PDB file of C-alpha atoms and ligand atoms in Angstrom:
ATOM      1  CA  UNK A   1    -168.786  52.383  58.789  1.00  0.00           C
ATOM      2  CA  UNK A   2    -171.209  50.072  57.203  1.00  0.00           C
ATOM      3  CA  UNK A   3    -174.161  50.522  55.472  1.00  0.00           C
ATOM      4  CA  UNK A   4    -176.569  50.079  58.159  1.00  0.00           C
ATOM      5  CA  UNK A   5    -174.785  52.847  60.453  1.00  0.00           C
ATOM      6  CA  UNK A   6    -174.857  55.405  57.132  1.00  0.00           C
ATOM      7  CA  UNK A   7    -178.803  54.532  56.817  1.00  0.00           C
ATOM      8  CA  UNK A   8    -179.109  55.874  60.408  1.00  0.00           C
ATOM      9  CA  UNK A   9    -177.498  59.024  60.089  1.00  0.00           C
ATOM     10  CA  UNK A  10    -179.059  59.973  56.931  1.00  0.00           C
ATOM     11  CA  UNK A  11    -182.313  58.766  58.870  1.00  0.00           C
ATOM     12  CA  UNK A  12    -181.554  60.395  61.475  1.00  0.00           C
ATOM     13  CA  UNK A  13    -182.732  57.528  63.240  1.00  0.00           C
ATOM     14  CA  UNK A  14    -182.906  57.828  67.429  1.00  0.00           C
ATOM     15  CA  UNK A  15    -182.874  54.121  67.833  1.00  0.00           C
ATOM     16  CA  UNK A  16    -179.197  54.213  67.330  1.00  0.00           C
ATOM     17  CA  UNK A  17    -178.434  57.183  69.702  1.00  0.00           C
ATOM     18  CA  UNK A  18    -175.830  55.563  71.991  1.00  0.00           C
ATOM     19  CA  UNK A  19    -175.122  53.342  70.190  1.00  0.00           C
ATOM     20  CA  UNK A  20    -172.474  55.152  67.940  1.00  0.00           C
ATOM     21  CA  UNK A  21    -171.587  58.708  67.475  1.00  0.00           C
ATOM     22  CA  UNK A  22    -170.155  60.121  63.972  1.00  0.00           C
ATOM     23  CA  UNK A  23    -167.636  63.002  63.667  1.00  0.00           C
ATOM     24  CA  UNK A  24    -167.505  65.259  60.503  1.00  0.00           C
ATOM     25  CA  UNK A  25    -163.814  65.714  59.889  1.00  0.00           C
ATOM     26  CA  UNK A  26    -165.054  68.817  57.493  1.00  0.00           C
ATOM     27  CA  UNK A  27    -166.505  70.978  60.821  1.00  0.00           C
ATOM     28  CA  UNK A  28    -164.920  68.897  63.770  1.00  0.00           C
ATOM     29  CA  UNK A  29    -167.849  68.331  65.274  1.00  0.00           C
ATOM     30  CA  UNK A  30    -169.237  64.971  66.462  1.00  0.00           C
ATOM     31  CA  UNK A  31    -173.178  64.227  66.643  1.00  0.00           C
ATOM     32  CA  UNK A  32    -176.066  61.090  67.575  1.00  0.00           C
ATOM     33  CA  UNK A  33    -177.110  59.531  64.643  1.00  0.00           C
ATOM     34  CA  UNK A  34    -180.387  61.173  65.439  1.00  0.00           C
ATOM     35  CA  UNK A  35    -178.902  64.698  64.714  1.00  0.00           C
ATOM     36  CA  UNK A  36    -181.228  66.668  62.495  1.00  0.00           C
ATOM     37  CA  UNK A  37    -178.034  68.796  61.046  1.00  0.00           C
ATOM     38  CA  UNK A  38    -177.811  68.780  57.269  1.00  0.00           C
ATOM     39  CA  UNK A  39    -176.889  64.766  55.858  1.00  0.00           C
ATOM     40  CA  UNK A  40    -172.802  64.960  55.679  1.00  0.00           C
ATOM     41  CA  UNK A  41    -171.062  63.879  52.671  1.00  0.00           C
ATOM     42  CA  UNK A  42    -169.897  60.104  53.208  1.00  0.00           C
ATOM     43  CA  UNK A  43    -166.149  60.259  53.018  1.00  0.00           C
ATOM     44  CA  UNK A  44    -166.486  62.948  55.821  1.00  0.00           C
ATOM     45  CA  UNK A  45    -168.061  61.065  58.269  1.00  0.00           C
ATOM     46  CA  UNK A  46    -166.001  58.676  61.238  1.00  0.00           C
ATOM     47  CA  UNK A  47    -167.499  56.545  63.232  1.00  0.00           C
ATOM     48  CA  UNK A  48    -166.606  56.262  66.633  1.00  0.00           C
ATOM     49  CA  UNK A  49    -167.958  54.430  69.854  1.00  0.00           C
ATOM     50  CA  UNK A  50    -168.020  57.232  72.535  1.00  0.00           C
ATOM     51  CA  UNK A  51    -167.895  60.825  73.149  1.00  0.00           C
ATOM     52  CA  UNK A  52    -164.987  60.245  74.445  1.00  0.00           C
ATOM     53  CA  UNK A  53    -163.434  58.672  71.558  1.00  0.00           C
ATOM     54  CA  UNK A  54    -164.469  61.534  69.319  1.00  0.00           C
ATOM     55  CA  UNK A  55    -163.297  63.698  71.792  1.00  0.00           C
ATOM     56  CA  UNK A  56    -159.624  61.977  71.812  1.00  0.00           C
ATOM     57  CA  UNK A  57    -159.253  62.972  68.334  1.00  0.00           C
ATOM     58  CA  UNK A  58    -160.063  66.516  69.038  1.00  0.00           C
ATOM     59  CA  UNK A  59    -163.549  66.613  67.691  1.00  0.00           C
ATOM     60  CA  UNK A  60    -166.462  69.377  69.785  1.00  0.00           C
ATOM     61  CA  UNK A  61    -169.857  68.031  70.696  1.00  0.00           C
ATOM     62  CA  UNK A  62    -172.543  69.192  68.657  1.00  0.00           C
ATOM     63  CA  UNK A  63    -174.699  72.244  69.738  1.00  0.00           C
ATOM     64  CA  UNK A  64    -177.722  71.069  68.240  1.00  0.00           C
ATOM     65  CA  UNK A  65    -177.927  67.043  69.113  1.00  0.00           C
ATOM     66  CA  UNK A  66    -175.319  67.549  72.270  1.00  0.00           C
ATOM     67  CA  UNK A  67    -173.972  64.121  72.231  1.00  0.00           C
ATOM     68  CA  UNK A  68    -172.955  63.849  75.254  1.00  0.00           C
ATOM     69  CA  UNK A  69    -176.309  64.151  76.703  1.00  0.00           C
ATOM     70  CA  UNK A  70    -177.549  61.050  78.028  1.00  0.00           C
ATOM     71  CA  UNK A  71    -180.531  61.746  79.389  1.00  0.00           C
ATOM     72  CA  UNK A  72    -183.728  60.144  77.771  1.00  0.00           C
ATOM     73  CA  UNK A  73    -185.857  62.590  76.615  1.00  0.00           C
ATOM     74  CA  UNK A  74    -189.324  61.792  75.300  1.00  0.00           C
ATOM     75  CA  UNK A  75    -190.660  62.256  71.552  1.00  0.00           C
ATOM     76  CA  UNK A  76    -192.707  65.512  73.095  1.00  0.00           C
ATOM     77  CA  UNK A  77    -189.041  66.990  74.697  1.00  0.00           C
ATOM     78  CA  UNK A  78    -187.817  66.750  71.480  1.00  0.00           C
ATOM     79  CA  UNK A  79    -190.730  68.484  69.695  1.00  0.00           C
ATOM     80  CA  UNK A  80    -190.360  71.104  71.889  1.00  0.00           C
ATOM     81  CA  UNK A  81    -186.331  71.582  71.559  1.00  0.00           C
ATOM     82  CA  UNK A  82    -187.160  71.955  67.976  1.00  0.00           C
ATOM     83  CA  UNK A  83    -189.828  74.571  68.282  1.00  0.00           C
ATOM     84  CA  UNK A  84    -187.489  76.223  71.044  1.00  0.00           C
ATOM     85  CA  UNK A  85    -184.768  76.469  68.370  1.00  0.00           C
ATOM     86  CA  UNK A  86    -186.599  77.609  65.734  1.00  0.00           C
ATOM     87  CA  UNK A  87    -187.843  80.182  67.578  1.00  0.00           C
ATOM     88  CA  UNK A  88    -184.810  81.709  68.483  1.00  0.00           C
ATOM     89  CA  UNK A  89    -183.701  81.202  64.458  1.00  0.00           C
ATOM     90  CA  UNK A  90    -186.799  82.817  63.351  1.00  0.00           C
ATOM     91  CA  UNK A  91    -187.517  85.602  66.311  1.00  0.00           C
ATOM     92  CA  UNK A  92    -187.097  88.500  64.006  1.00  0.00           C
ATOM     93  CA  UNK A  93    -189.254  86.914  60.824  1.00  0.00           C
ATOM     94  CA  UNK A  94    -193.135  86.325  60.448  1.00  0.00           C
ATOM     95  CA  UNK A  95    -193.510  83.795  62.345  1.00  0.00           C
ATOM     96  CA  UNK A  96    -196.916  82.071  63.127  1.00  0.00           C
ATOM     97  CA  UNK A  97    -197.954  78.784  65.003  1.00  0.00           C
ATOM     98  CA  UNK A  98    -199.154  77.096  61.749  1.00  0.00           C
ATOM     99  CA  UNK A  99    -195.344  77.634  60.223  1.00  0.00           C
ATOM    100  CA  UNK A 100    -194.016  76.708  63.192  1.00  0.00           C
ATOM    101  CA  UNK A 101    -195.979  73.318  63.132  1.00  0.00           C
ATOM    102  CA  UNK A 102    -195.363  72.956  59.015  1.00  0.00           C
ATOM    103  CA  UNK A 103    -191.628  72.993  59.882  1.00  0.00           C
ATOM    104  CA  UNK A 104    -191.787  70.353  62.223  1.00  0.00           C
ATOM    105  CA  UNK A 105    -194.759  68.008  60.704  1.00  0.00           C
ATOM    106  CA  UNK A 106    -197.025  68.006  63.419  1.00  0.00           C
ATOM    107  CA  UNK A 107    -200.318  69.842  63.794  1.00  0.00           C
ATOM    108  CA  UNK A 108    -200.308  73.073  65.081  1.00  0.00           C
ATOM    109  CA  UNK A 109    -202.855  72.120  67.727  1.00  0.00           C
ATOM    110  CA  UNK A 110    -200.426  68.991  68.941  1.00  0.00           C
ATOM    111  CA  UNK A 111    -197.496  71.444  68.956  1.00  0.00           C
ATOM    112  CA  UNK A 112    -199.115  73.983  71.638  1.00  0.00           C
ATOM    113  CA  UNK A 113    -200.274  71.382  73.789  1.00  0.00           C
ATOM    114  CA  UNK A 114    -196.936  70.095  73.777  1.00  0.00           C
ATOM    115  CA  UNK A 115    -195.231  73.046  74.102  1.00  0.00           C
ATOM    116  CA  UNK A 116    -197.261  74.911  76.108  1.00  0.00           C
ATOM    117  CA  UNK A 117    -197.069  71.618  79.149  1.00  0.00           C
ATOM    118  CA  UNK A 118    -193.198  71.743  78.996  1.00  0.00           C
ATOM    119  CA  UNK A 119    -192.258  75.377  78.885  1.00  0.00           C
ATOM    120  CA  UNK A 120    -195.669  76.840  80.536  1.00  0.00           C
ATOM    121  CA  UNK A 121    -195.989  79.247  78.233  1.00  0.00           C
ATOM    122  CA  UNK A 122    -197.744  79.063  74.692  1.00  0.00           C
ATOM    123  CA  UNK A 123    -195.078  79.244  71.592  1.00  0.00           C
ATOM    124  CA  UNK A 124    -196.739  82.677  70.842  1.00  0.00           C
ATOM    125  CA  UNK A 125    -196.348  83.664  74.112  1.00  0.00           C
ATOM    126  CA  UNK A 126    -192.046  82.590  74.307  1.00  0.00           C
ATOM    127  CA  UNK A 127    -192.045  84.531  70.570  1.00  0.00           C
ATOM    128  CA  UNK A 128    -193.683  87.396  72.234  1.00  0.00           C
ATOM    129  CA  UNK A 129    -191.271  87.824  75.445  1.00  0.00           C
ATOM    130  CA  UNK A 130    -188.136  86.718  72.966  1.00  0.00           C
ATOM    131  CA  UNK A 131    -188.863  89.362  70.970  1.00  0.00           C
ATOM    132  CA  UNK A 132    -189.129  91.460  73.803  1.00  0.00           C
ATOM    133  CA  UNK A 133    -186.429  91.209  75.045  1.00  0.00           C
ATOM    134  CA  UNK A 134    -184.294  91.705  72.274  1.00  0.00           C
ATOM    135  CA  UNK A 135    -186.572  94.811  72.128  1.00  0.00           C
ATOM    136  CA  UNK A 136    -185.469  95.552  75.686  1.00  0.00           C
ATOM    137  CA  UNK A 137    -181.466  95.078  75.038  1.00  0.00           C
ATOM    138  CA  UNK A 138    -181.860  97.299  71.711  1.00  0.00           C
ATOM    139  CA  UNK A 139    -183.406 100.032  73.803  1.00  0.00           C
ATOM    140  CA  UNK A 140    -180.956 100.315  76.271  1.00  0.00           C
ATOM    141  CA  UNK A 141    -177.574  99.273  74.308  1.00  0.00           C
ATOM    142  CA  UNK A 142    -178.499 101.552  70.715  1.00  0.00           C
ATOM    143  CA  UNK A 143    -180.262 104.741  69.175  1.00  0.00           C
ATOM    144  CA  UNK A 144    -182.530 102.895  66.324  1.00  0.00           C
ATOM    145  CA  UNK A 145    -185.545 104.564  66.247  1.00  0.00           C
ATOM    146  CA  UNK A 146    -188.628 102.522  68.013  1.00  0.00           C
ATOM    147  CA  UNK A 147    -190.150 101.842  64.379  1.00  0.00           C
ATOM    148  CA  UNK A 148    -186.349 100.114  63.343  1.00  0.00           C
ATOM    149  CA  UNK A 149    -186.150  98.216  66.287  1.00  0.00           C
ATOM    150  CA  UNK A 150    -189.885  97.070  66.023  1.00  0.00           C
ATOM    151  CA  UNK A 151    -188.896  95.735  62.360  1.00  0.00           C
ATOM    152  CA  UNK A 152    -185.614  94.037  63.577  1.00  0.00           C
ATOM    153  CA  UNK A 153    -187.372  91.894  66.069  1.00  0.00           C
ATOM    154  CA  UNK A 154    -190.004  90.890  63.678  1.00  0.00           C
ATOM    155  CA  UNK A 155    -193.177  93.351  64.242  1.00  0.00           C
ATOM    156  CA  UNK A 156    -194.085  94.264  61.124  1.00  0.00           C
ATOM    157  CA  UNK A 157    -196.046  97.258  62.728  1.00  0.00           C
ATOM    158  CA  UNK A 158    -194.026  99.526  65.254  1.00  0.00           C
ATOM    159  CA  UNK A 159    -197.716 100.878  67.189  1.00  0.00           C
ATOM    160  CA  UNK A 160    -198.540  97.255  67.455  1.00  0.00           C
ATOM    161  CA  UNK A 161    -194.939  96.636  68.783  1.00  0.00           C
ATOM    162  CA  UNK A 162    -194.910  99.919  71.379  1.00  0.00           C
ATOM    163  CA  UNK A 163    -198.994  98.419  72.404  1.00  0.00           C
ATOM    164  CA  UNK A 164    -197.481  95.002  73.289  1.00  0.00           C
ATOM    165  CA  UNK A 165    -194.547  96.420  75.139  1.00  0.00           C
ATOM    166  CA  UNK A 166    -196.709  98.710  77.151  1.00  0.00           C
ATOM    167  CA  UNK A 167    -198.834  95.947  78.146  1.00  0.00           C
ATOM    168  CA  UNK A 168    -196.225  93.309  79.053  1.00  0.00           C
ATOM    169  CA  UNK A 169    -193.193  95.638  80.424  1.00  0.00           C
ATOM    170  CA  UNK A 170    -195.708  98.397  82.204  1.00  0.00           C
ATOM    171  CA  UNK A 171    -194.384 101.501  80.211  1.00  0.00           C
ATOM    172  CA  UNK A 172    -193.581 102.710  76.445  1.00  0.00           C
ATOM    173  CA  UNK A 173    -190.657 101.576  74.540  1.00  0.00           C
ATOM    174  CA  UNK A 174    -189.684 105.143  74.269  1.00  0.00           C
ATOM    175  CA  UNK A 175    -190.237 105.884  78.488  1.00  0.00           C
ATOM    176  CA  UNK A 176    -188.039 102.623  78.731  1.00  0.00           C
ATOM    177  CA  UNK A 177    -185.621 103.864  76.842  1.00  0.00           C
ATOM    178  CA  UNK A 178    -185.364 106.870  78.681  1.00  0.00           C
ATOM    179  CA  UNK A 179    -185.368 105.724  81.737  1.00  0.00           C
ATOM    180  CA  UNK A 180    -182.778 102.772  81.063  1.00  0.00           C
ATOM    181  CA  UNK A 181    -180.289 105.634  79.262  1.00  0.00           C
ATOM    182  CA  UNK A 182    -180.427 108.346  81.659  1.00  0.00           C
ATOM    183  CA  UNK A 183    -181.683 106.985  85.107  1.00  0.00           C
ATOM    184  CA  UNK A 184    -180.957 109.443  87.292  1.00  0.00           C
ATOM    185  CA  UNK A 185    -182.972 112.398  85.656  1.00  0.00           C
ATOM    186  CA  UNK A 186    -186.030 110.328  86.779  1.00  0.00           C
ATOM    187  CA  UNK A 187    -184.908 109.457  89.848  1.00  0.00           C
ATOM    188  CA  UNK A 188    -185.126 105.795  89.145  1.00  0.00           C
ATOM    189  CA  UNK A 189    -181.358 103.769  89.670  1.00  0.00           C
ATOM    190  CA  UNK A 190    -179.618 102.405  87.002  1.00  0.00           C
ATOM    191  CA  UNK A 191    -180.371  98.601  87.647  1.00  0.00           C
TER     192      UNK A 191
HETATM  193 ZN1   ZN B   1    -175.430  67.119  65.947  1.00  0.00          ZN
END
């Protein structure tokens, strides 16, 4: 590896995606230079040409920066990944648009346009149905009280969590339940 290809990686630098890949022989996982992961240790890191040569030595393509991913993908597709995955990290914290756009150094007004273009939905709005339905999975699949599963999924207020679920899924979290656990007393089939 020289010098230059090191600067990338701790750069994370996307003007060298495709043009090498580097495997961590610590996790066996191979990533683009560009990879926002943690910056490896140096005497970790090998260098290699191709997936396919990183591959060969029995390295796994990285979740986050999938290597193996071609595709061009604009400045704004990336902004969004981000914001998609920390989302999904941060579903059951406080989260808020301004965070969202501190962890990514953009302005929160840049990050909804962007966001809300791509995925047709405002970030709030992809928190909101996240949320619910990890709401909706909890209902069916556990007995936590409403107020416990509000908390889990990051409402920090379980009659503001039970208002929003009535007005996105059409009924109480508590009906839903219900009807999800024990269909056939309500006439309504298991689905
Ligand atoms: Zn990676």
């Amino acid at each position: 590896m020289n010098e230059e290809m090191w600067q990338a990686i701790v750069d994370c630098d996307a003007a060298y995606d495709g043009l090498f890949y580097y495997g961590l022989i610590t996790t066996g996982i191979f990533c683009k230079p560009s990879c926002k992961s943690k910056t490896p240790k140096q005497e970790n890191v090998r260098i290699f040409a191709s997936p396919a040569e990183a591959k060969a030595t029995g390295l796994r393509p990285c979740k986050r920066c999938r290597p193996e991913e071609i595709a061009f993908r604009s400045p704004e597709e990336e902004l969004v990944e981000g914001v998609t995955q920390l989302i999904h990290e941060h579903a059951h914290e406080s989260l808020t648009l301004t965070e969202m756009a501190e962890k990514l150094f953009v302005s929160p007004f840049y990050l909804q346009k962007c966001f809300t273009r791509i995925k047709k939905v405002s970030p709030n709005r992809y928190l909101t149905l996240l949320r619910l339905e990890k709401a909706k999975s909890m209902l069916r699949q556990t007995d936590e009280s409403i107020t416990a599963i509000a908390f889990r999924i990051g409402f920090r207020n379980s009659a503001y969590f039970s208002s929003v679920f009535q007005k996105e899924i059409g009924c109480s979290p508590s009906a839903y339940r219900q009807m999800k656990k024990h269909p056939h007393e309500h006439g309504v089939e298991h689905v």
